[in-house]
PDB file of C-alpha atoms in Angstrom:
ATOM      1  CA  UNK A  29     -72.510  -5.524 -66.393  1.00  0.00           C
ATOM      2  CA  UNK A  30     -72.013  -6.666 -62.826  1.00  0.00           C
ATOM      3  CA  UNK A  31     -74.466  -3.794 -60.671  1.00  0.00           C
ATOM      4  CA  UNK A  32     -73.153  -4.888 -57.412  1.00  0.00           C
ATOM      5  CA  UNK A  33     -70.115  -4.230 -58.635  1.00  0.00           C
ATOM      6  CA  UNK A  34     -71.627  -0.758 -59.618  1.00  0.00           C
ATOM      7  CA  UNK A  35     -73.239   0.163 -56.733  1.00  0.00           C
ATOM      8  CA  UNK A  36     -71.761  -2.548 -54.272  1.00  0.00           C
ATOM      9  CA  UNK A  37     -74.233  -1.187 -51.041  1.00  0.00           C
ATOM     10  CA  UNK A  38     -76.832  -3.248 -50.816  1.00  0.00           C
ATOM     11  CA  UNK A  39     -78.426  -0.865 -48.426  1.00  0.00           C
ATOM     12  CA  UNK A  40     -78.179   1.688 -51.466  1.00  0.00           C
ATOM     13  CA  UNK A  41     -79.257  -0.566 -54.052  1.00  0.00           C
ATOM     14  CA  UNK A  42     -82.628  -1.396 -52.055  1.00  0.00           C
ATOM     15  CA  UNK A  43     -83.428   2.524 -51.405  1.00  0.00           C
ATOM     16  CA  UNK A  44     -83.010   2.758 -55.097  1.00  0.00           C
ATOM     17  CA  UNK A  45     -85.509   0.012 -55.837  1.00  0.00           C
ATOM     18  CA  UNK A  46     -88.132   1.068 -53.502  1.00  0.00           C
ATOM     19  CA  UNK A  47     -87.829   4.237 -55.311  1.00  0.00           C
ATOM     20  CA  UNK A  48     -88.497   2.331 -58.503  1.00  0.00           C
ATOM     21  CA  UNK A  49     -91.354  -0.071 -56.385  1.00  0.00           C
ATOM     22  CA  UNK A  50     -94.086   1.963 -58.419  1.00  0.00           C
ATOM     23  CA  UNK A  51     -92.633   0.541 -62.048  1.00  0.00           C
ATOM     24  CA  UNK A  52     -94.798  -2.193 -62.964  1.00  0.00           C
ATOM     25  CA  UNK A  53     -93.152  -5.522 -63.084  1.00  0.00           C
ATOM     26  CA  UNK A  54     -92.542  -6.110 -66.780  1.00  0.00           C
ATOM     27  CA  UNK A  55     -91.140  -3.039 -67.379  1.00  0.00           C
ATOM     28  CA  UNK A  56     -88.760  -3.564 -64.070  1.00  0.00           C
ATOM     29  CA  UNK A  57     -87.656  -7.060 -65.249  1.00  0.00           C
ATOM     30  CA  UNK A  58     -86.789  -5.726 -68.859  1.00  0.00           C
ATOM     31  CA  UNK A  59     -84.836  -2.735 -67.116  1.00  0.00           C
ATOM     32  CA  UNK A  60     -83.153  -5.421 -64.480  1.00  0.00           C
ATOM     33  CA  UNK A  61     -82.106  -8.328 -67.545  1.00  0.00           C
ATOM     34  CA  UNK A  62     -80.760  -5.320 -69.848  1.00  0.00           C
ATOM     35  CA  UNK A  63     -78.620  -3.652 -66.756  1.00  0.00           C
ATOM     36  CA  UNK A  64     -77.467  -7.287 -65.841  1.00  0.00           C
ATOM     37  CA  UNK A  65     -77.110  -8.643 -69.242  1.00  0.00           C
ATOM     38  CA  UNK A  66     -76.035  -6.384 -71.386  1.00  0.00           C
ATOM     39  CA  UNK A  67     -79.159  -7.676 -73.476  1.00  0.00           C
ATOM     40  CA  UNK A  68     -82.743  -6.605 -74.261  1.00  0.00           C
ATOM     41  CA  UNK A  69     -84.913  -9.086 -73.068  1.00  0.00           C
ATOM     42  CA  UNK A  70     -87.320 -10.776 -75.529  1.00  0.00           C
ATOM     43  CA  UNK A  71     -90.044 -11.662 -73.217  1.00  0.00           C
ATOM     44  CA  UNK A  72     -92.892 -12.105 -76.381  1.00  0.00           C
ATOM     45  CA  UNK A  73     -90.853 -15.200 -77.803  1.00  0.00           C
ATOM     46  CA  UNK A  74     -88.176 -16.022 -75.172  1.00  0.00           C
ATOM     47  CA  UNK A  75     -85.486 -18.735 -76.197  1.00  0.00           C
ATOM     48  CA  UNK A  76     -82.815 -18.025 -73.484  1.00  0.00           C
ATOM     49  CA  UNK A  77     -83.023 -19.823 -69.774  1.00  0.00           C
ATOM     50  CA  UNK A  78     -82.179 -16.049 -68.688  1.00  0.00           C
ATOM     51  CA  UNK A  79     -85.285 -14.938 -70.753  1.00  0.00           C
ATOM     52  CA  UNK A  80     -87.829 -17.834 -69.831  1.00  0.00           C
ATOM     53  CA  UNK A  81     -87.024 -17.017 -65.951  1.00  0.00           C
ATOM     54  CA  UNK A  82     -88.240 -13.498 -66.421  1.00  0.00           C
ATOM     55  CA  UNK A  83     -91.616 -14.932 -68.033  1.00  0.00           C
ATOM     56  CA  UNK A  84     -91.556 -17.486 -65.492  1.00  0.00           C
ATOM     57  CA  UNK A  85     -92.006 -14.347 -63.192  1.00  0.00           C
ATOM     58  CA  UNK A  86     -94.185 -12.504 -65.122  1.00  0.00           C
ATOM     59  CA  UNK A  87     -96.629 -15.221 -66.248  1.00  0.00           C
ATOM     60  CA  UNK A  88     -96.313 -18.198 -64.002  1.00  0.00           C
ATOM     61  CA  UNK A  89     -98.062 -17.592 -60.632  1.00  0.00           C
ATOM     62  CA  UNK A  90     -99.053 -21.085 -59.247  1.00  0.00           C
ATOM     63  CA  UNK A  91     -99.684 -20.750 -55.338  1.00  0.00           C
ATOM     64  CA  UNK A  92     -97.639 -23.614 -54.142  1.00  0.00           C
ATOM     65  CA  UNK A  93     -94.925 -22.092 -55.775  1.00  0.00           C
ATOM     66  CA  UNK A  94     -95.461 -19.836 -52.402  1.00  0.00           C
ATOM     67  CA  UNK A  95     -95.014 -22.600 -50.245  1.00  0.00           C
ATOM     68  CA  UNK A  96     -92.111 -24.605 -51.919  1.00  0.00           C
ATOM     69  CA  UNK A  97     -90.280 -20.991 -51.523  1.00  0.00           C
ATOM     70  CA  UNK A  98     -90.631 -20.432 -47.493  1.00  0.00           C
ATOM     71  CA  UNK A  99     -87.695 -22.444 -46.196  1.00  0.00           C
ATOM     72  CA  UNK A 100     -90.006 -23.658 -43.846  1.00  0.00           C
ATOM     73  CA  UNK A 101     -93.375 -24.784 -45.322  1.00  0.00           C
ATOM     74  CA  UNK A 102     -91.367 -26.308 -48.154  1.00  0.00           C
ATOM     75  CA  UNK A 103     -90.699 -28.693 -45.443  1.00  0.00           C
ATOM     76  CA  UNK A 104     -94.211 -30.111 -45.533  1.00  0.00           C
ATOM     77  CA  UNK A 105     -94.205 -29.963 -49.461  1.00  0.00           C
ATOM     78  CA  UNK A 106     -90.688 -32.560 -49.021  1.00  0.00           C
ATOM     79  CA  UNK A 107     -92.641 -34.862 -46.555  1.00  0.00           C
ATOM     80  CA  UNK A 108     -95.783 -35.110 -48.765  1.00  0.00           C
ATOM     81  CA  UNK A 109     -93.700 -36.429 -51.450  1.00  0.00           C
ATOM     82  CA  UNK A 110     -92.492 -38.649 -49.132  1.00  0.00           C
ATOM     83  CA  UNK A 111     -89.047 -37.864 -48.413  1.00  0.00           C
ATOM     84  CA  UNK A 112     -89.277 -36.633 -44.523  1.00  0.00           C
ATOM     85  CA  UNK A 113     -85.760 -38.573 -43.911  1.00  0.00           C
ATOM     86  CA  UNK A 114     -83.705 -35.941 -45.982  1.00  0.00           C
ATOM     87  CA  UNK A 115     -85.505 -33.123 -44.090  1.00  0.00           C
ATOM     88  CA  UNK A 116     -82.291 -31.305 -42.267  1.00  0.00           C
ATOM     89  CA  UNK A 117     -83.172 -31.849 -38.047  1.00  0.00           C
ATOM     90  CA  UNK A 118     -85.251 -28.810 -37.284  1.00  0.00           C
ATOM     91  CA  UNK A 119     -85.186 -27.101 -33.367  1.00  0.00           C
ATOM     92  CA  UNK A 120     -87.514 -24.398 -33.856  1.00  0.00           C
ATOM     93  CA  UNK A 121     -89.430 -21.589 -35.571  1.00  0.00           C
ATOM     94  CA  UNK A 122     -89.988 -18.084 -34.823  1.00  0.00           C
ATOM     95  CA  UNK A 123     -92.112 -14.930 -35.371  1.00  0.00           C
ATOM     96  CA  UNK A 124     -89.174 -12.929 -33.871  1.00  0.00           C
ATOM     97  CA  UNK A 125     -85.770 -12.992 -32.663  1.00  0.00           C
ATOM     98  CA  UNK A 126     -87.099 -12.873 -29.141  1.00  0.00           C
ATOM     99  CA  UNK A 127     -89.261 -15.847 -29.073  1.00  0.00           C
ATOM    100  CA  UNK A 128     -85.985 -17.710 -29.478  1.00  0.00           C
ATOM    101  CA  UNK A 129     -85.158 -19.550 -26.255  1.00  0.00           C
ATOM    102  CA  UNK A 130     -81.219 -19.799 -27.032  1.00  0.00           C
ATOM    103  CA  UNK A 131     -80.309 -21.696 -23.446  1.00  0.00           C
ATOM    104  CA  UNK A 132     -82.233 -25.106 -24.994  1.00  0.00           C
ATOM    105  CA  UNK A 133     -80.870 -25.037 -28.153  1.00  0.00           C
ATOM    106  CA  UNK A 134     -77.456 -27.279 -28.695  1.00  0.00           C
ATOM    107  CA  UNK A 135     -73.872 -25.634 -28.927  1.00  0.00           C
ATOM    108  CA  UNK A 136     -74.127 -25.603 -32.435  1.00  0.00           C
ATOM    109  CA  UNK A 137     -76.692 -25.034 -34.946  1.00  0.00           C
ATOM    110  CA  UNK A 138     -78.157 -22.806 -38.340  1.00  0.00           C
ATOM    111  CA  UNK A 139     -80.432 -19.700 -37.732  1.00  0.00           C
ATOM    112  CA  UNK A 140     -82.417 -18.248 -41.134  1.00  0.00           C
ATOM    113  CA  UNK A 141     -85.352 -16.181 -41.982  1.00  0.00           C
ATOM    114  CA  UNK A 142     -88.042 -18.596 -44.132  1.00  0.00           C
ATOM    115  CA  UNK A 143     -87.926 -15.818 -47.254  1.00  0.00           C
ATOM    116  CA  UNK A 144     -84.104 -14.950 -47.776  1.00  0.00           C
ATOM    117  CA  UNK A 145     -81.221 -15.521 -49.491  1.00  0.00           C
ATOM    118  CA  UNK A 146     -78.019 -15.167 -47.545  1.00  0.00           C
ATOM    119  CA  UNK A 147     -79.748 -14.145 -44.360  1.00  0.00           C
ATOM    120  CA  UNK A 148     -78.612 -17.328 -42.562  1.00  0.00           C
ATOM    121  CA  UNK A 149     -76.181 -16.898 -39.226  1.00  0.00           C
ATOM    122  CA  UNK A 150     -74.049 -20.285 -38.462  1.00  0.00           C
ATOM    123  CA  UNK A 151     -73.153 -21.052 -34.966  1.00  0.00           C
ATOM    124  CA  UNK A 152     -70.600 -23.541 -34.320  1.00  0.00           C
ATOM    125  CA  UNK A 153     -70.025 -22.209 -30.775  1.00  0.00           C
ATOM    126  CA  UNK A 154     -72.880 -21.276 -28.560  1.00  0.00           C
ATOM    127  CA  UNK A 155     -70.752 -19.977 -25.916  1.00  0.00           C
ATOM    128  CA  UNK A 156     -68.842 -17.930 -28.367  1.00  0.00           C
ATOM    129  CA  UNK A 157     -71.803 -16.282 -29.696  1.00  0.00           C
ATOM    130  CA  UNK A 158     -73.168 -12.597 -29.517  1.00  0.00           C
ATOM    131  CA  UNK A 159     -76.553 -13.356 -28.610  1.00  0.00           C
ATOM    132  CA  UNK A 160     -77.674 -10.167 -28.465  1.00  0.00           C
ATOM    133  CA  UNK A 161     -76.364  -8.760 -31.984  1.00  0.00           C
ATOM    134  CA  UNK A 162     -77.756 -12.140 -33.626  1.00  0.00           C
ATOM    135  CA  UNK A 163     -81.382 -11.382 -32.002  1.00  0.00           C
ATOM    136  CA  UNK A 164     -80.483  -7.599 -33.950  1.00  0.00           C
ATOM    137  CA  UNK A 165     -79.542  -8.907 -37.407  1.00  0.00           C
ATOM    138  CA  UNK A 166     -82.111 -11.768 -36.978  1.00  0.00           C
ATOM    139  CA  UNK A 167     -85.207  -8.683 -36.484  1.00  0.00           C
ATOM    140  CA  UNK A 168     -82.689  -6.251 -38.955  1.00  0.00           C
ATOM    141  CA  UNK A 169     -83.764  -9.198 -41.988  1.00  0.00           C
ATOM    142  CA  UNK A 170     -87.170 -10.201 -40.949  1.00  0.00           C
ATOM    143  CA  UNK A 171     -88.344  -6.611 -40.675  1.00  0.00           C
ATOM    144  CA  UNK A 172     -86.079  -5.210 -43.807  1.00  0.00           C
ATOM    145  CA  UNK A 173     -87.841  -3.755 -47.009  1.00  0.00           C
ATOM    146  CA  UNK A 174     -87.251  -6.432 -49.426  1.00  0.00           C
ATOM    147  CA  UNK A 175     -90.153  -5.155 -52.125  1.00  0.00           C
ATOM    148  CA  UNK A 176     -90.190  -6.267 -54.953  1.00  0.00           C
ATOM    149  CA  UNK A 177     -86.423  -6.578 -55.621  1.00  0.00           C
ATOM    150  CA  UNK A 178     -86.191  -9.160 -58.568  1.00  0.00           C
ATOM    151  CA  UNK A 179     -90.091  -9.242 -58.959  1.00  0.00           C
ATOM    152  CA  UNK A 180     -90.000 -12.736 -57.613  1.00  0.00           C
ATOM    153  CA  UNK A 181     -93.480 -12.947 -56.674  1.00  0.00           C
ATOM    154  CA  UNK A 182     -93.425 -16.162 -55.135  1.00  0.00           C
ATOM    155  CA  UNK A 183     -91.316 -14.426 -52.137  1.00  0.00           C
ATOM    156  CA  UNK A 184     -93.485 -11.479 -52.027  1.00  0.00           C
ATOM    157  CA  UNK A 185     -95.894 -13.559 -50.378  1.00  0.00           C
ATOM    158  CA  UNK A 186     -94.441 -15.092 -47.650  1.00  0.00           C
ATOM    159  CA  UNK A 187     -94.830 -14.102 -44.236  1.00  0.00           C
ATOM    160  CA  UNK A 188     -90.971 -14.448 -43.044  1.00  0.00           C
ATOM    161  CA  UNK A 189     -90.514 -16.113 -39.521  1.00  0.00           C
ATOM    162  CA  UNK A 190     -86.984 -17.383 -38.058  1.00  0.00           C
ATOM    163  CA  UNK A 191     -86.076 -21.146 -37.948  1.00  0.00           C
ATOM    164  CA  UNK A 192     -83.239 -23.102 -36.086  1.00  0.00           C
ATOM    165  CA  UNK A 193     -81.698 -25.897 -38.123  1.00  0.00           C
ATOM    166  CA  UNK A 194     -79.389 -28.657 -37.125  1.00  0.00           C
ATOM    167  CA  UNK A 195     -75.555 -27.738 -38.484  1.00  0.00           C
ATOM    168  CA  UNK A 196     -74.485 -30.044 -41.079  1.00  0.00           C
ATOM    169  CA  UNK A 197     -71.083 -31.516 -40.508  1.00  0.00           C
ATOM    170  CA  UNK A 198     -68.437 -30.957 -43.093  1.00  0.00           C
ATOM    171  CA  UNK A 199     -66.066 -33.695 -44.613  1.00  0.00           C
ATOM    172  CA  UNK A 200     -62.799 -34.242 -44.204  1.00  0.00           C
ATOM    173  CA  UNK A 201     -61.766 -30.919 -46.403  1.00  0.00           C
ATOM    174  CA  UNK A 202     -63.886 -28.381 -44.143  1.00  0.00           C
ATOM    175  CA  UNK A 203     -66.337 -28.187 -47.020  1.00  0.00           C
ATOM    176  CA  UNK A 204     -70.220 -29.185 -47.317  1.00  0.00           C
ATOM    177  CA  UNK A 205     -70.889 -30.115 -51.426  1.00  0.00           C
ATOM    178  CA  UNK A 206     -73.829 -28.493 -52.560  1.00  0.00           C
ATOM    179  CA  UNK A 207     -75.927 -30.207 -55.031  1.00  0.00           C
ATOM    180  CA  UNK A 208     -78.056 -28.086 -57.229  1.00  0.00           C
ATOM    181  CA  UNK A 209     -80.272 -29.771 -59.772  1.00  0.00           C
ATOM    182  CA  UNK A 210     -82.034 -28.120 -62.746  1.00  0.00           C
ATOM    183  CA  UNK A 211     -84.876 -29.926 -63.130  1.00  0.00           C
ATOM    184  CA  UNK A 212     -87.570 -29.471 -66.171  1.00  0.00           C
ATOM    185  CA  UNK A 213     -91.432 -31.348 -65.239  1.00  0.00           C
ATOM    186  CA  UNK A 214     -90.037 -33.811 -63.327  1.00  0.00           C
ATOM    187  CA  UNK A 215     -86.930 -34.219 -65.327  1.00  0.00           C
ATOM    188  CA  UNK A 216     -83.411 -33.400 -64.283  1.00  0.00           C
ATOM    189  CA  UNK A 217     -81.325 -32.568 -66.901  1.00  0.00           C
ATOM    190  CA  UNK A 218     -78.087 -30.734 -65.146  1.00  0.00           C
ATOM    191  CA  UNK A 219     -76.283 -29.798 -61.999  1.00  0.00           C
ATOM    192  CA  UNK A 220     -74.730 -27.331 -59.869  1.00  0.00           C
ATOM    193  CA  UNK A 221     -71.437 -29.163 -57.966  1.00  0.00           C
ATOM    194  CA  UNK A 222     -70.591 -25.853 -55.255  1.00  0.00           C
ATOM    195  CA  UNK A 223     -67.130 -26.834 -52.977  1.00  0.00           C
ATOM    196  CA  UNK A 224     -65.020 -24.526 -51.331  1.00  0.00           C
ATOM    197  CA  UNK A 225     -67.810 -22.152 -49.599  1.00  0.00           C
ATOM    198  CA  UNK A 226     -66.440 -22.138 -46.049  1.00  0.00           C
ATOM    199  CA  UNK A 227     -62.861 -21.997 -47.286  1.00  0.00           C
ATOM    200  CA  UNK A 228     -60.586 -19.006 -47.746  1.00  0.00           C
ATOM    201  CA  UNK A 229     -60.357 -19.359 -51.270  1.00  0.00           C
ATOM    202  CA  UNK A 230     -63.711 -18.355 -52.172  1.00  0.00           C
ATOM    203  CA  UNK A 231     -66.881 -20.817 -53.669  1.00  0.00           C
ATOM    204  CA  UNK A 232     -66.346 -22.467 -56.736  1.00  0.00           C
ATOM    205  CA  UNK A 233     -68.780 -23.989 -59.282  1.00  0.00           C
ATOM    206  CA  UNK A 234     -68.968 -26.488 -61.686  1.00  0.00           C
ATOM    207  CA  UNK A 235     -71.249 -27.535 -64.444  1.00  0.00           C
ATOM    208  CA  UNK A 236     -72.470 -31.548 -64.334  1.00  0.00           C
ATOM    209  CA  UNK A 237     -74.865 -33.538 -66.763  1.00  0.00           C
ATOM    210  CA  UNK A 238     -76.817 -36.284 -64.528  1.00  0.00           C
ATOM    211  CA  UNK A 239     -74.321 -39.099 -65.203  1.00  0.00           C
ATOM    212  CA  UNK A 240     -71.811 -36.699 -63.317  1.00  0.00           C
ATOM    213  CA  UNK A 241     -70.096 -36.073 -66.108  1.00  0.00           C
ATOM    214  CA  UNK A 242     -68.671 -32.535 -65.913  1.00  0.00           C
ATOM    215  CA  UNK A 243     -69.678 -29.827 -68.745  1.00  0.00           C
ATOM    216  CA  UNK A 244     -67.221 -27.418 -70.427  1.00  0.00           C
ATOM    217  CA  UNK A 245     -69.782 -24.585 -69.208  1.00  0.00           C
ATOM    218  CA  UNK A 246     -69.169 -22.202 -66.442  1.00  0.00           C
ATOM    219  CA  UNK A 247     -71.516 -19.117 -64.861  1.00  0.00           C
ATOM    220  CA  UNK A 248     -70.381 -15.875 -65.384  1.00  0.00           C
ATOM    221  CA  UNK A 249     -69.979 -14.767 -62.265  1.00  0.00           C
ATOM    222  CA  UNK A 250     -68.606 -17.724 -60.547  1.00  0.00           C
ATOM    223  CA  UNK A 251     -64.986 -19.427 -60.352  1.00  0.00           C
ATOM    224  CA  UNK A 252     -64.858 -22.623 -62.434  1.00  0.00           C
ATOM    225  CA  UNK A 253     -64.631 -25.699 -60.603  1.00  0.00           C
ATOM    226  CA  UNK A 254     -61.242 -27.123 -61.430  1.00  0.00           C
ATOM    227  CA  UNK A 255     -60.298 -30.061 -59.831  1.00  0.00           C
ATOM    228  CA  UNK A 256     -61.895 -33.189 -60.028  1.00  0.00           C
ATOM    229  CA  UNK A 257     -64.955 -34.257 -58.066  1.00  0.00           C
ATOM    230  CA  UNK A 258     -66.380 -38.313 -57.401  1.00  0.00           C
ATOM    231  CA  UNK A 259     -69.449 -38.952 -57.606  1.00  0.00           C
ATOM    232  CA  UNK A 260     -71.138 -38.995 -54.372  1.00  0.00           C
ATOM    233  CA  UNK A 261     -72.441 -41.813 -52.640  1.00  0.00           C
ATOM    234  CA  UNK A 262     -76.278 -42.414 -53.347  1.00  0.00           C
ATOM    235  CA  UNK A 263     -75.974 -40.551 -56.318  1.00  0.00           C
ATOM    236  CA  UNK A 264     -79.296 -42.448 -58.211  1.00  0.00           C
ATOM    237  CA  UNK A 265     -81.127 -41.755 -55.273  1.00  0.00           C
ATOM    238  CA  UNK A 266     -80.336 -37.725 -55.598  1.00  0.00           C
ATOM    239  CA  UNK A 267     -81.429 -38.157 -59.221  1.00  0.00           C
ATOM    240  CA  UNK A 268     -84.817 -39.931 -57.416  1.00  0.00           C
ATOM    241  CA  UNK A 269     -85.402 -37.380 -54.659  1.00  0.00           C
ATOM    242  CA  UNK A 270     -84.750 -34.201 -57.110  1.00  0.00           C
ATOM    243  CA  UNK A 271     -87.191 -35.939 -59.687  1.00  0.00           C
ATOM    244  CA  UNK A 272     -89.990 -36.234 -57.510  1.00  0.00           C
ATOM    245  CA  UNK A 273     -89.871 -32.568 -56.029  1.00  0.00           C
ATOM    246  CA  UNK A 274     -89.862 -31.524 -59.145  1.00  0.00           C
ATOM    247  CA  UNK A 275     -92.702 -32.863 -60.684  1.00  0.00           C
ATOM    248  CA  UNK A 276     -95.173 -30.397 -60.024  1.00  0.00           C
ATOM    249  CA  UNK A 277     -93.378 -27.433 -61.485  1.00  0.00           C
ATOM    250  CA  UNK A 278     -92.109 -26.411 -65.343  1.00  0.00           C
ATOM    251  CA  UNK A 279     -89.094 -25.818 -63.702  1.00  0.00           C
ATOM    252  CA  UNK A 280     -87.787 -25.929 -60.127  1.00  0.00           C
ATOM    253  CA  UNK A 281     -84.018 -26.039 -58.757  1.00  0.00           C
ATOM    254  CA  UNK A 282     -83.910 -29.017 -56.415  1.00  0.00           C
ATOM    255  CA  UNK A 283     -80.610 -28.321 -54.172  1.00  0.00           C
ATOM    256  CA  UNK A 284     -79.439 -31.122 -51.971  1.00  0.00           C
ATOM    257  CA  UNK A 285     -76.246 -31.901 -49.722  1.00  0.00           C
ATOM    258  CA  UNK A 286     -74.505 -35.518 -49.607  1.00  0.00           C
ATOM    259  CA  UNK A 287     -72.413 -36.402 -46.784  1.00  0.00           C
ATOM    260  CA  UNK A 288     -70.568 -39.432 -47.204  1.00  0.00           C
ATOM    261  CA  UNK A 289     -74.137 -40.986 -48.264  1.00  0.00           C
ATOM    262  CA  UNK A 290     -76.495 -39.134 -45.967  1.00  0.00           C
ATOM    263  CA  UNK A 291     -78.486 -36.901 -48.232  1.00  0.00           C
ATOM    264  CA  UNK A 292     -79.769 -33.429 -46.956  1.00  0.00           C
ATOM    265  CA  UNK A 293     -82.957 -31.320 -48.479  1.00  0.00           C
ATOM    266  CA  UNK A 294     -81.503 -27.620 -48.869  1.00  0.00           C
ATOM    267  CA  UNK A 295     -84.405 -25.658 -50.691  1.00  0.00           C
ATOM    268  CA  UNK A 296     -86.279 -25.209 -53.783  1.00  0.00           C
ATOM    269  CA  UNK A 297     -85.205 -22.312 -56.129  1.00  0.00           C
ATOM    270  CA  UNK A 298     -87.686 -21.104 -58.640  1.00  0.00           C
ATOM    271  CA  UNK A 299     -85.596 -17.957 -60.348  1.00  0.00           C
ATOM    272  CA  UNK A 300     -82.310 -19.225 -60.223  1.00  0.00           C
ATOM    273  CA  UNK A 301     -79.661 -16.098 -60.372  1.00  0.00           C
ATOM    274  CA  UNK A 302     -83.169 -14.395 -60.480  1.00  0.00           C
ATOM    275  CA  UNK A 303     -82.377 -14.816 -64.817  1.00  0.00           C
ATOM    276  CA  UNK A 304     -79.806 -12.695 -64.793  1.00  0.00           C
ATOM    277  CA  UNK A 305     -76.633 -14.309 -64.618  1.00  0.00           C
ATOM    278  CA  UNK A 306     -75.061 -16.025 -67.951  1.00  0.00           C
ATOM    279  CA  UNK A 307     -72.898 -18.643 -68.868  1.00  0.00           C
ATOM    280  CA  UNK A 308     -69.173 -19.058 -70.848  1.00  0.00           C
ATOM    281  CA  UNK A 309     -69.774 -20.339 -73.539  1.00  0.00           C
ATOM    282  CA  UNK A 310     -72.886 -18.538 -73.746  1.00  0.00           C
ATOM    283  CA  UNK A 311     -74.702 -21.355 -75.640  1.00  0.00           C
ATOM    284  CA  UNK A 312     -75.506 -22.985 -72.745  1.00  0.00           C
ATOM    285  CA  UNK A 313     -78.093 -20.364 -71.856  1.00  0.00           C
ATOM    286  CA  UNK A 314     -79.858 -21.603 -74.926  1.00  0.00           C
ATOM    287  CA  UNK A 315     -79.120 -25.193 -73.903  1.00  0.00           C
ATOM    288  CA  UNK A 316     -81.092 -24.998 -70.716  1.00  0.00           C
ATOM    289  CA  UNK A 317     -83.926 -22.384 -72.222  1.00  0.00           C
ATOM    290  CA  UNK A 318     -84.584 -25.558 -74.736  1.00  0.00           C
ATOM    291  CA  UNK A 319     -85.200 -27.789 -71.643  1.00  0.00           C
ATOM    292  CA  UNK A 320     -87.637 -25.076 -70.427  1.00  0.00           C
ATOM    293  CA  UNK A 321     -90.918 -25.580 -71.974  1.00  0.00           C
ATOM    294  CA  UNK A 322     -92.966 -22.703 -70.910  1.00  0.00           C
ATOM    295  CA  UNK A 323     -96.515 -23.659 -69.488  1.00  0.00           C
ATOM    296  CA  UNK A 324     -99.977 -22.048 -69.897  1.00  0.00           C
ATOM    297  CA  UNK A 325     -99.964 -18.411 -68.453  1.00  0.00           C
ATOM    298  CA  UNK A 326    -101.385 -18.415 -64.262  1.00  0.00           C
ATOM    299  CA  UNK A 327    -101.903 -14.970 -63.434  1.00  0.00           C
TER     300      UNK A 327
END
């Protein structure tokens, strides 16, 4: 069952969680995977990816897991590792939409709050821009009862502030490939190729092992890739980068962009789909929840 398809308002949807805000979080997540999934959830002896995200939730609660989550910290977490050169050019950060000076910054660039998804506004025209309705969505997001929608804890506990990116140039096709590798202590296994975001056609996804060979596997939820897609430039160094980031965690989503060899850091996903979106052929769900060994409970 697709719930935003069910109750497609976001705005209603959050009123109804922080309604539900008082449920404690096991009994939320087994609620959440069974409305999403069609499934109960075995969290006792999990053997699904879906499954072992929801005990990565529940039972997994390492603090730098905080840090790799805010879009900006994670930035220091990249450098550490030594990888400051993929770091995307970075003009500024923000307690509020007010502190933004937008007369210095360039004619085109990426603004985002540090604990969202899909809160990002791209200019690619300064002078074309509504400066006053983006300082209004910019405090709308940073000041917006998130809760605990997904009971993703690591989010929960960042303080969210504004930052001003550099905007990546797209290739030739008006598209910017994003790179998402699943990656299991240290180890990539598979990958996320996503094309065809800015086009009118809609996003679509396809399923790669880490010789870039594509997989017969596809999410639920998202258009199969169809065409074919090269290998990008620097590819063994992707493999490198998404290897090292990794290291630290049981499991970690290392997303990166390629253009034409120049390789981007995009963020570091923890609760991918937040566990709740499947796969056709749905063995695949047990294919990755193999590669997840579950660690030692940190509460």
């Amino acid at each position: 069952m697709d719930y935003k398809k069910l109750i497609p308002s976001r705005k209603f949807r959050l009123k109804l969680l922080k309604i539900l805000d008082f449920l404690p979080d096991k009994l939320m997540i087994k609620l959440q995977y069974g409305i999403s999934t069609g499934r109960s959830l075995n969290i006792k002896k999990p053997v699904r990816f879906t499954e072992k995200i929801q005990w990565y939730k529940l039972y997994y609660r390492k603090q730098l897991m905080v840090k790799c989550s805010d879009k900006y910290d994670v930035r220091d977490y990249v450098a550490s590792k030594g990888y400051s050169d993929i770091l995307v050019p970075l003009y500024g950060v923000y307690d509020r939409a007010e502190d933004i000076a937008f007369d210095k910054l360039p004619d085109q660039f990426v603004l985002k709050t540090t604990n969202g998804s899909h809160t990002n506004i791209i200019c690619e025209d300064k002078s074309k821009l509504d400066i006053e309705a983006t300082k209004e969505k910019l405090n709308q997001w940073l000041n917006a009862w998130e809760g605990k929608v997904g009971r993703e804890w690591a989010y929960h506990e960042i303080k969210p502030k504004i930052i001003c990116e550099k905007l990546l140039e797209k290739d030739q096709n008006n598209d910017l490939v994003d790179y998402k590798f699943f990656c299991f202590n240290g180890k990539p296994f598979s990958l996320y190729v996503i094309v065809e975001r800015f086009l009118s056609g809609g996003l679509k996804l396809g399923i790669f092992d880490t010789s870039f060979r594509k997989l017969p596997y596809k999410r639920v939820d998202i258009p199969a890739l169809e065409k074919d897609i090269k290998k990008p430039k620097n590819f063994d160094r992707m493999l490198e980068i998404a290897k090292a980031l990794s290291s630290d965690f049981p499991h970690v989503r290392v997303d990166l962009y390629n253009i034409d060899g120049e390789i981007y850091f995009g963020e570091l996903t923890f609760y991918n789909g937040s566990g709740y979106k499947g796969y056709v052929p749905d063995d695949f769900d047990y294919i990755l929840g193999k590669e997840f060994q579950l660690p030692k409970k940190i509460k």
